[in-house]
Tab-separated table of C-alpha atoms and ligand atoms in Angstrom:
chain	number	residue	atom	x	y	z
A	79	MET	CA	-3.220	13.521	22.213
A	80	ALA	CA	-3.873	13.644	18.174
A	81	PRO	CA	-4.526	10.293	16.744
A	82	ASN	CA	-4.354	11.084	13.063
A	83	ASN	CA	-0.423	12.192	13.187
A	84	ASP	CA	0.331	9.120	15.248
A	85	PRO	CA	1.555	6.723	13.715
A	86	ILE	CA	-1.079	4.213	13.900
A	87	GLY	CA	-0.513	0.552	15.970
A	88	LEU	CA	-3.441	-1.484	14.927
A	89	SER	CA	-5.668	-2.261	11.970
A	90	VAL	CA	-8.352	-4.776	12.004
A	91	VAL	CA	-10.049	-5.459	9.093
A	92	VAL	CA	-13.623	-7.188	9.151
A	93	PRO	CA	-15.476	-8.082	7.140
A	94	VAL	CA	-19.379	-7.806	7.128
A	95	TYR	CA	-22.221	-9.499	5.162
A	96	ASN	CA	-25.253	-9.311	6.612
A	97	GLU	CA	-24.032	-9.165	10.297
A	98	GLU	CA	-26.757	-6.801	11.604
A	99	GLU	CA	-27.269	-8.761	15.260
A	100	VAL	CA	-23.365	-9.436	15.535
A	101	ILE	CA	-22.399	-6.112	15.628
A	102	PRO	CA	-22.822	-4.522	18.971
A	103	GLU	CA	-21.384	-7.338	20.989
A	104	LEU	CA	-18.814	-7.639	18.058
A	105	TYR	CA	-17.837	-3.958	18.290
A	106	GLU	CA	-17.814	-4.365	21.911
A	107	ARG	CA	-15.096	-7.200	21.902
A	108	LEU	CA	-12.675	-5.859	19.374
A	109	LYS	CA	-12.728	-2.422	20.859
A	110	LYS	CA	-11.585	-4.624	24.563
A	111	ALA	CA	-8.965	-6.359	22.587
A	112	ALA	CA	-7.273	-3.695	20.055
A	113	THR	CA	-7.245	-1.564	22.862
A	114	GLN	CA	-5.007	-3.439	24.727
A	115	VAL	CA	-2.811	-4.050	21.429
A	116	SER	CA	-2.506	-0.009	21.058
A	117	ALA	CA	-4.472	2.440	22.683
A	118	ASN	CA	-3.753	4.084	18.328
A	119	HIS	CA	-5.729	1.531	16.832
A	120	GLU	CA	-8.187	1.701	13.502
A	121	LEU	CA	-11.622	-0.995	13.282
A	122	LEU	CA	-11.906	-0.812	9.812
A	123	PHE	CA	-15.141	-2.528	8.436
A	124	VAL	CA	-16.128	-3.344	4.712
A	125	ASN	CA	-20.102	-3.927	4.290
A	126	ASP	CA	-20.309	-5.986	1.856
A	127	GLY	CA	-23.046	-5.096	0.061
A	128	SER	CA	-25.370	-6.668	3.012
A	129	GLY	CA	-29.265	-6.523	2.778
A	130	ASP	CA	-29.779	-5.457	6.318
A	131	ALA	CA	-29.307	-2.848	8.867
A	132	SER	CA	-25.491	-3.600	8.887
A	133	LEU	CA	-24.434	-0.480	6.959
A	134	MET	CA	-26.655	1.599	9.810
A	135	LYS	CA	-24.829	-0.064	12.695
A	136	LEU	CA	-21.661	0.790	10.950
A	137	GLN	CA	-22.589	4.342	10.388
A	138	GLU	CA	-23.277	4.776	14.291
A	139	LEU	CA	-20.908	3.065	15.613
A	140	SER	CA	-18.474	5.831	13.667
A	141	GLN	CA	-19.989	8.022	14.679
A	142	ARG	CA	-19.620	7.157	18.387
A	143	ASP	CA	-16.376	6.496	17.962
A	144	SER	CA	-13.553	8.327	15.802
A	145	ARG	CA	-11.363	4.753	15.011
A	146	VAL	CA	-13.961	3.236	13.569
A	147	PHE	CA	-14.139	3.425	9.457
A	148	TYR	CA	-16.620	1.893	7.476
A	149	ILE	CA	-16.141	1.457	3.832
A	150	ASN	CA	-19.554	0.316	2.591
A	151	PHE	CA	-19.509	-1.140	-1.187
A	152	SER	CA	-22.260	-0.948	-3.995
A	153	ARG	CA	-22.949	-5.117	-3.910
A	154	ASN	CA	-22.152	-7.827	-2.826
A	155	PHE	CA	-18.614	-8.618	-4.611
A	156	GLY	CA	-17.437	-11.253	-1.533
A	157	HIS	CA	-15.423	-12.372	1.363
A	158	GLN	CA	-11.587	-12.089	0.011
A	159	ILE	CA	-12.557	-8.616	-2.429
A	160	ALA	CA	-13.811	-7.120	1.197
A	161	VAL	CA	-10.493	-8.070	3.227
A	162	THR	CA	-8.757	-6.746	0.052
A	163	ALA	CA	-10.572	-3.598	-0.024
A	164	GLY	CA	-9.605	-2.961	4.142
A	165	LEU	CA	-5.812	-4.406	3.300
A	166	ASP	CA	-5.605	-1.095	0.676
A	167	ARG	CA	-6.605	1.242	2.719
A	168	CYS	CA	-5.606	0.282	6.399
A	169	ARG	CA	-2.874	2.205	8.028
A	170	GLY	CA	-1.500	-0.129	11.100
A	171	LYS	CA	2.320	-1.177	11.864
A	172	ALA	CA	0.135	-4.573	11.896
A	173	VAL	CA	-3.126	-5.597	10.638
A	174	VAL	CA	-5.189	-8.007	12.061
A	175	ILE	CA	-7.790	-9.832	9.396
A	176	ILE	CA	-11.053	-11.513	11.050
A	177	ASP	CA	-14.293	-12.733	10.354
A	178	GLY	CA	-17.209	-10.128	11.378
A	179	ASP	CA	-19.443	-13.165	12.757
A	180	LEU	CA	-17.198	-13.787	16.295
A	181	GLN	CA	-16.829	-17.024	14.674
A	182	ASP	CA	-13.087	-15.821	15.476
A	183	PRO	CA	-12.463	-14.759	19.215
A	184	PRO	CA	-11.042	-11.086	19.094
A	185	GLU	CA	-9.338	-12.156	22.144
A	186	LEU	CA	-7.107	-13.863	20.555
A	187	ILE	CA	-5.947	-10.732	18.667
A	188	PRO	CA	-2.950	-9.918	22.092
A	189	GLU	CA	-2.204	-13.278	21.860
A	190	LEU	CA	-1.642	-13.024	18.094
A	191	HIS	CA	0.274	-9.605	18.659
A	192	LYS	CA	2.559	-11.164	20.988
A	193	LYS	CA	4.011	-13.073	18.252
A	194	HIS	CA	4.569	-10.181	16.250
A	195	LEU	CA	6.227	-8.662	18.308
A	196	GLU	CA	8.802	-11.420	18.670
A	197	GLY	CA	9.388	-10.739	15.210
A	198	TYR	CA	6.763	-12.803	12.567
A	199	GLU	CA	5.917	-11.068	10.514
A	200	VAL	CA	2.851	-12.973	9.796
A	201	VAL	CA	0.734	-14.393	12.522
A	202	TYR	CA	-2.257	-17.292	11.679
A	203	ALA	CA	-4.698	-18.831	13.838
A	204	ARG	CA	-4.996	-22.176	13.515
A	205	ARG	CA	-7.949	-24.040	13.792
A	206	ALA	CA	-6.966	-26.494	16.495
A	207	GLU	CA	-10.880	-27.323	16.232
A	208	ARG	CA	-14.364	-26.736	13.716
A	209	ASP	CA	-17.070	-26.734	16.702
A	210	GLY	CA	-20.456	-26.399	15.418
A	211	GLU	CA	-19.682	-26.851	11.147
A	212	SER	CA	-21.579	-29.454	9.638
A	213	THR	CA	-19.733	-32.707	8.724
A	214	PHE	CA	-20.016	-31.845	5.182
A	215	LYS	CA	-17.970	-28.110	6.007
A	216	LYS	CA	-15.526	-30.726	7.525
A	217	ILE	CA	-14.594	-33.187	5.040
A	218	THR	CA	-14.803	-30.981	2.461
A	219	ALA	CA	-12.423	-28.361	4.079
A	220	LYS	CA	-9.922	-30.586	5.957
A	221	LEU	CA	-9.582	-32.343	1.832
A	222	PHE	CA	-9.534	-29.201	-0.040
A	223	TYR	CA	-6.535	-28.251	2.141
A	224	ARG	CA	-4.908	-31.499	1.714
A	225	ILE	CA	-5.144	-31.197	-1.895
A	226	LEU	CA	-4.233	-28.042	-2.489
A	227	ARG	CA	-1.137	-28.442	-0.243
A	228	ARG	CA	0.024	-31.623	-2.732
A	229	LEU	CA	-0.815	-28.955	-6.067
A	230	THR	CA	1.004	-26.366	-4.556
A	231	SER	CA	4.742	-26.202	-4.656
A	232	PHE	CA	5.304	-23.714	-1.260
A	233	ASP	CA	3.922	-24.393	2.217
A	234	ILE	CA	-0.035	-22.950	2.693
A	235	PRO	CA	-0.629	-23.588	6.272
A	236	LEU	CA	-3.676	-26.517	6.920
A	237	ASP	CA	-6.754	-25.262	8.853
A	238	THR	CA	-6.151	-21.973	8.610
A	239	GLY	CA	-9.144	-19.127	7.843
A	240	ASP	CA	-7.985	-15.831	6.705
A	241	PHE	CA	-7.788	-14.907	10.528
A	242	ARG	CA	-4.227	-13.264	11.260
A	243	LEU	CA	-2.484	-10.714	11.797
A	244	ILE	CA	-0.023	-9.658	9.410
A	245	ASP	CA	2.842	-6.775	9.771
A	246	GLN	CA	2.867	-3.989	6.899
A	247	LYS	CA	5.036	-5.021	4.944
A	248	VAL	CA	3.461	-7.764	3.691
A	249	VAL	CA	0.268	-5.595	3.567
A	250	HIS	CA	2.467	-3.507	1.103
A	251	TYR	CA	3.483	-6.335	-1.192
A	252	LEU	CA	-0.200	-7.492	-0.942
A	253	ARG	CA	-1.331	-4.518	-2.676
A	254	GLN	CA	1.274	-4.981	-5.637
A	255	MET	CA	-0.555	-8.325	-6.526
A	256	PRO	CA	-3.127	-7.628	-8.745
A	257	GLU	CA	-5.538	-10.596	-9.178
A	258	GLN	CA	-8.676	-10.369	-9.283
A	259	ASN	CA	-9.550	-14.202	-8.114
A	260	LYS	CA	-8.239	-13.558	-4.707
A	261	PHE	CA	-6.879	-16.393	-2.136
A	262	LEU	CA	-5.287	-14.554	0.909
A	263	ARG	CA	-4.102	-17.173	2.634
A	264	GLY	CA	-2.373	-18.552	-0.595
A	265	GLN	CA	-0.864	-14.819	-1.587
A	266	ILE	CA	0.301	-14.316	2.449
A	267	ALA	CA	2.006	-17.789	2.129
A	268	TRP	CA	3.599	-16.773	-1.200
A	269	LEU	CA	4.979	-13.984	0.116
A	270	GLY	CA	6.869	-15.456	2.904
A	271	PHE	CA	8.528	-14.029	5.630
A	272	ARG	CA	8.757	-15.638	9.357
A	273	GLN	CA	5.606	-17.229	9.871
A	274	SER	CA	3.744	-18.278	13.153
A	275	GLU	CA	0.832	-19.713	14.192
A	276	VAL	CA	-1.387	-19.673	17.706
A	277	LEU	CA	-4.310	-22.161	18.223
A	278	PHE	CA	-7.585	-21.507	19.064
A	279	SER	CA	-11.172	-23.041	18.600
A	280	ARG	CA	-13.446	-21.890	16.315
A	281	GLU	CA	-16.662	-21.510	17.520
A	282	LYS	CA	-20.086	-21.930	16.391
A	283	ARG	CA	-21.930	-18.650	14.579
A	284	LYS	CA	-24.433	-17.638	17.314
A	285	TYR	CA	-26.648	-14.903	15.198
A	286	GLY	CA	-26.968	-15.237	11.551
A	287	LYS	CA	-26.216	-17.855	8.886
A	288	THR	CA	-23.244	-18.367	6.470
A	289	GLY	CA	-22.617	-16.102	3.840
A	290	TYR	CA	-20.767	-18.821	2.183
A	291	SER	CA	-23.012	-20.988	-0.238
A	292	PHE	CA	-21.971	-24.358	-1.667
A	293	SER	CA	-21.384	-22.801	-4.848
A	294	LYS	CA	-19.532	-19.894	-2.993
A	295	MET	CA	-17.036	-22.266	-1.843
A	296	LEU	CA	-16.444	-23.938	-4.648
A	297	ARG	CA	-15.299	-20.827	-6.983
A	298	PHE	CA	-13.065	-20.101	-4.104
A	299	ALA	CA	-11.486	-23.395	-3.790
A	300	MET	CA	-10.718	-23.225	-7.658
A	301	ASP	CA	-9.614	-20.220	-7.336
A	302	GLY	CA	-7.119	-21.288	-4.939
A	303	ILE	CA	-5.888	-23.948	-6.818
A	304	THR	CA	-5.846	-22.340	-9.954
A	305	SER	CA	-4.251	-19.314	-8.746
A	306	PHE	CA	-1.231	-21.070	-6.980
A	307	SER	CA	-0.788	-24.171	-9.504
A	308	ASP	CA	-0.592	-25.636	-13.052
A	309	LYS	CA	-0.844	-29.591	-12.376
A	310	PRO	CA	-3.750	-29.775	-12.869
A	311	LEU	CA	-3.117	-28.626	-16.450
A	312	GLN	CA	-0.254	-30.808	-16.471
A	313	LEU	CA	-2.418	-33.473	-15.482
A	314	VAL	CA	-4.524	-32.972	-18.443
A	315	THR	CA	-1.986	-33.275	-20.336
A	316	ARG	CA	-0.440	-36.876	-19.143
A	317	LEU	CA	-3.606	-38.022	-18.970
A	318	GLY	CA	-4.113	-37.741	-22.832
A	319	PHE	CA	-1.298	-39.078	-23.331
A	320	THR	CA	-1.653	-42.120	-21.463
A	321	ILE	CA	-5.304	-42.594	-23.284
A	322	SER	CA	-3.314	-42.648	-26.246
A	323	PHE	CA	-0.745	-44.633	-25.808
A	324	LEU	CA	-3.116	-47.363	-24.686
A	325	SER	CA	-5.254	-46.842	-27.509
A	326	LEU	CA	-3.222	-47.615	-29.848
A	327	LEU	CA	-2.126	-50.446	-28.193
A	328	ILE	CA	-5.888	-51.724	-28.580
A	329	ILE	CA	-5.525	-50.774	-32.574
A	330	LEU	CA	-2.470	-52.722	-32.864
A	331	TYR	CA	-4.516	-55.883	-31.433
A	332	ALA	CA	-7.183	-54.825	-33.868
A	333	PHE	CA	-5.197	-55.035	-37.436
A	334	TYR	CA	-3.376	-58.192	-35.307
A	335	SER	CA	-6.608	-60.126	-34.601
A	336	HIS	CA	-8.480	-58.942	-38.079
A	337	PHE	CA	-4.807	-59.588	-40.700
A	338	ILE	CA	-3.258	-62.670	-38.344
A	339	LEU	CA	-5.566	-64.262	-36.777
A	340	ASP	CA	-8.505	-63.728	-39.193
A	341	LYS	CA	-10.931	-62.914	-36.293
A	342	THR	CA	-12.882	-59.403	-36.743
A	343	ILE	CA	-13.533	-57.864	-33.055
A	344	THR	CA	-17.582	-57.573	-33.098
A	345	GLY	CA	-19.009	-55.752	-30.280
A	346	TRP	CA	-21.041	-52.637	-29.990
A	347	THR	CA	-21.162	-52.471	-26.124
A	348	SER	CA	-17.210	-52.026	-26.255
A	349	LEU	CA	-17.620	-49.024	-28.567
A	350	ILE	CA	-19.891	-47.656	-27.115
A	351	ILE	CA	-18.317	-47.663	-23.392
A	352	SER	CA	-14.563	-46.506	-24.901
A	353	SER	CA	-15.833	-43.417	-26.950
A	354	MET	CA	-18.321	-42.272	-23.768
A	355	PHE	CA	-14.931	-42.944	-21.625
A	356	ILE	CA	-13.252	-40.806	-23.915
A	357	GLY	CA	-15.927	-38.295	-24.596
A	358	GLY	CA	-16.107	-37.314	-20.952
A	359	VAL	CA	-11.752	-37.100	-19.954
A	360	GLN	CA	-12.222	-34.607	-23.239
A	361	LEU	CA	-14.795	-32.899	-21.515
A	362	ILE	CA	-13.081	-32.501	-18.167
A	363	SER	CA	-10.086	-31.739	-19.703
A	364	ILE	CA	-11.498	-29.123	-21.912
A	365	GLY	CA	-13.314	-28.018	-18.238
A	366	ILE	CA	-10.020	-27.266	-16.738
A	367	ILE	CA	-8.443	-25.406	-19.346
A	368	GLY	CA	-11.333	-23.452	-19.224
A	369	GLU	CA	-11.567	-22.728	-15.642
A	370	TYR	CA	-7.621	-21.189	-16.616
A	371	ILE	CA	-8.863	-19.524	-19.462
A	372	GLY	CA	-11.487	-18.485	-17.769
A	373	ARG	CA	-9.269	-16.385	-15.152
A	374	ILE	CA	-6.870	-14.979	-17.574
A	375	ASN	CA	-10.072	-13.318	-19.069
A	376	GLN	CA	-11.099	-11.780	-16.470
A	377	ASN	CA	-7.744	-10.636	-15.393
A	378	SER	CA	-6.852	-9.150	-18.830
A	379	ARG	CA	-10.476	-6.852	-18.232
A	380	ASN	CA	-8.594	-4.961	-15.798
A	381	ARG	CA	-11.426	-4.171	-14.286
A	382	PRO	CA	-11.599	-2.546	-10.295
A	383	LEU	CA	-11.562	-4.471	-8.087
A	384	TYR	CA	-14.579	-2.975	-5.966
A	385	ILE	CA	-16.672	-0.736	-5.981
A	386	ILE	CA	-16.642	1.819	-2.912
A	387	ASP	CA	-20.809	3.696	-2.723
A	388	LYS	CA	-19.559	5.625	0.479
A	389	THR	CA	-17.095	5.937	3.384
A	390	ASN	CA	-16.022	7.832	5.971
A	391	LEU	CA	-12.186	7.171	5.035
A	392	GLU	CA	-10.379	10.812	4.592
A	393	LYS	CA	-9.775	11.265	0.610
A	394	GLU	CA	-5.880	10.851	0.730
A	395	VAL	CA	-6.157	7.479	2.004
A	396	ASN	CA	-8.252	7.129	-1.173
A	397	THR	CA	-5.928	4.832	-3.067
A	398	ASP	CA	-7.809	2.488	-4.956
A	399	THR	CA	-6.269	-1.314	-6.217
A	400	LYS	CA	-4.981	-0.007	-9.310
A	401	GLN	CA	-3.683	3.011	-8.160
A	402	SER	CA	-1.624	1.133	-5.388
A	403	LEU	CA	-0.544	-1.424	-8.536
A	404	SER	CA	1.252	1.561	-10.521
A	405	ARG	CA	3.405	2.867	-6.996
B	504	UDP	N1	-18.455	-11.760	4.111
B	504	UDP	C1	-18.724	-11.420	3.005
B	504	UDP	N2	-18.884	-11.649	1.723
B	504	UDP	C2	-19.488	-12.777	2.029
B	504	UDP	C3	-19.537	-13.764	2.482
B	504	UDP	C4	-19.473	-13.361	3.971
B	504	UDP	O1	-17.909	-9.919	3.710
B	504	UDP	O2	-19.987	-12.519	0.428
B	504	UDP	C5	-18.063	-12.045	5.341
B	504	UDP	C6	-19.065	-12.501	6.699
B	504	UDP	O3	-19.708	-11.285	7.270
B	504	UDP	C7	-17.986	-12.518	7.580
B	504	UDP	C8	-17.240	-13.474	6.735
B	504	UDP	O4	-16.642	-13.221	5.617
B	504	UDP	O5	-17.663	-11.895	8.446
B	504	UDP	C9	-16.742	-14.926	6.877
B	504	UDP	O6	-17.793	-15.294	6.052
B	504	UDP	P1	-19.150	-16.490	6.741
B	504	UDP	O7	-18.607	-16.479	8.089
B	504	UDP	O8	-20.532	-16.670	5.930
B	504	UDP	O9	-18.390	-17.697	6.365
B	504	UDP	P2	-17.716	-19.804	6.995
B	504	UDP	O10	-17.413	-18.957	8.641
B	504	UDP	O11	-19.154	-19.962	6.670
B	504	UDP	O12	-16.728	-20.016	6.153
B	505	MG	MG1	-18.470	-18.008	10.131
């Protein structure tokens, strides 16, 4: 059987950032799960500028197994961009996005696929519990998903990461979404289609440590909000109006008190407090507006999303984001 001519049944896209210890086990478990779904599958690893031996391990695998492909970035571009690069190049009829640290169990893939066969174009894996993550991360993640849900006008499923199976169709449309500030789970929710879920419990990280620092997490959260909601801007406007209205009332009272009651209001404290309050509100407002403008700026530069250093994928499928955009 010539694997290259048959349609590929399943692609698995795996972002990899400093995961050298986990790669052997990751490969074994992915291979088993993918084979169960389709003998004609591909495992596509995106090495996101790892500083360890991850690339070497991936290259070794690709020499042993012709269904293993890798993309090596020129530097660390971040998790969402790594997944995007994989989605830009994968060829399967169904595509699974899964973390490379085995926190998402590969054994769930056949279950996701079963739902796909039932006709769902998006099957996401929902975390029933998060094992071994800090209370801080659990609380902030929960809070973030709830806030995001209130701010957006469409349904972003709660407590899901990017671990999911999506249909070729969904991949096709994702390739046409050009934003630099990726928030894939939001984009996929925005696209619609029939969506379903499978529950799983998220495991502890066995090897290595999280590649998501607090500042990366914060930026990711801001990307999610600014890409899918204008409500913070509306809030700022409303806040501005409310405060202006309140200060107008105070000014009127001051006039009344000075001219009618003949009492001039004294007080340094009230003056300082109110001007500091207004100053704070203004800075926050400018900050929020700045977040949006910064993103407009990034997108207007029109840079490629990522730079590929090496890959064992064929030239023909070398469509970069720009090319797939103009299609
Ligand atoms: N990752 C990546 N680039 C990064 C950070 C993480 O490709 O800059 C990968 C990482 O190898 C893993 C996945 O993204 O496969 C999820 O990252 P991580 O486990 O660090 O996030 P967490 O599970 O702590 O949210
Ligand atoms: Mg993880």
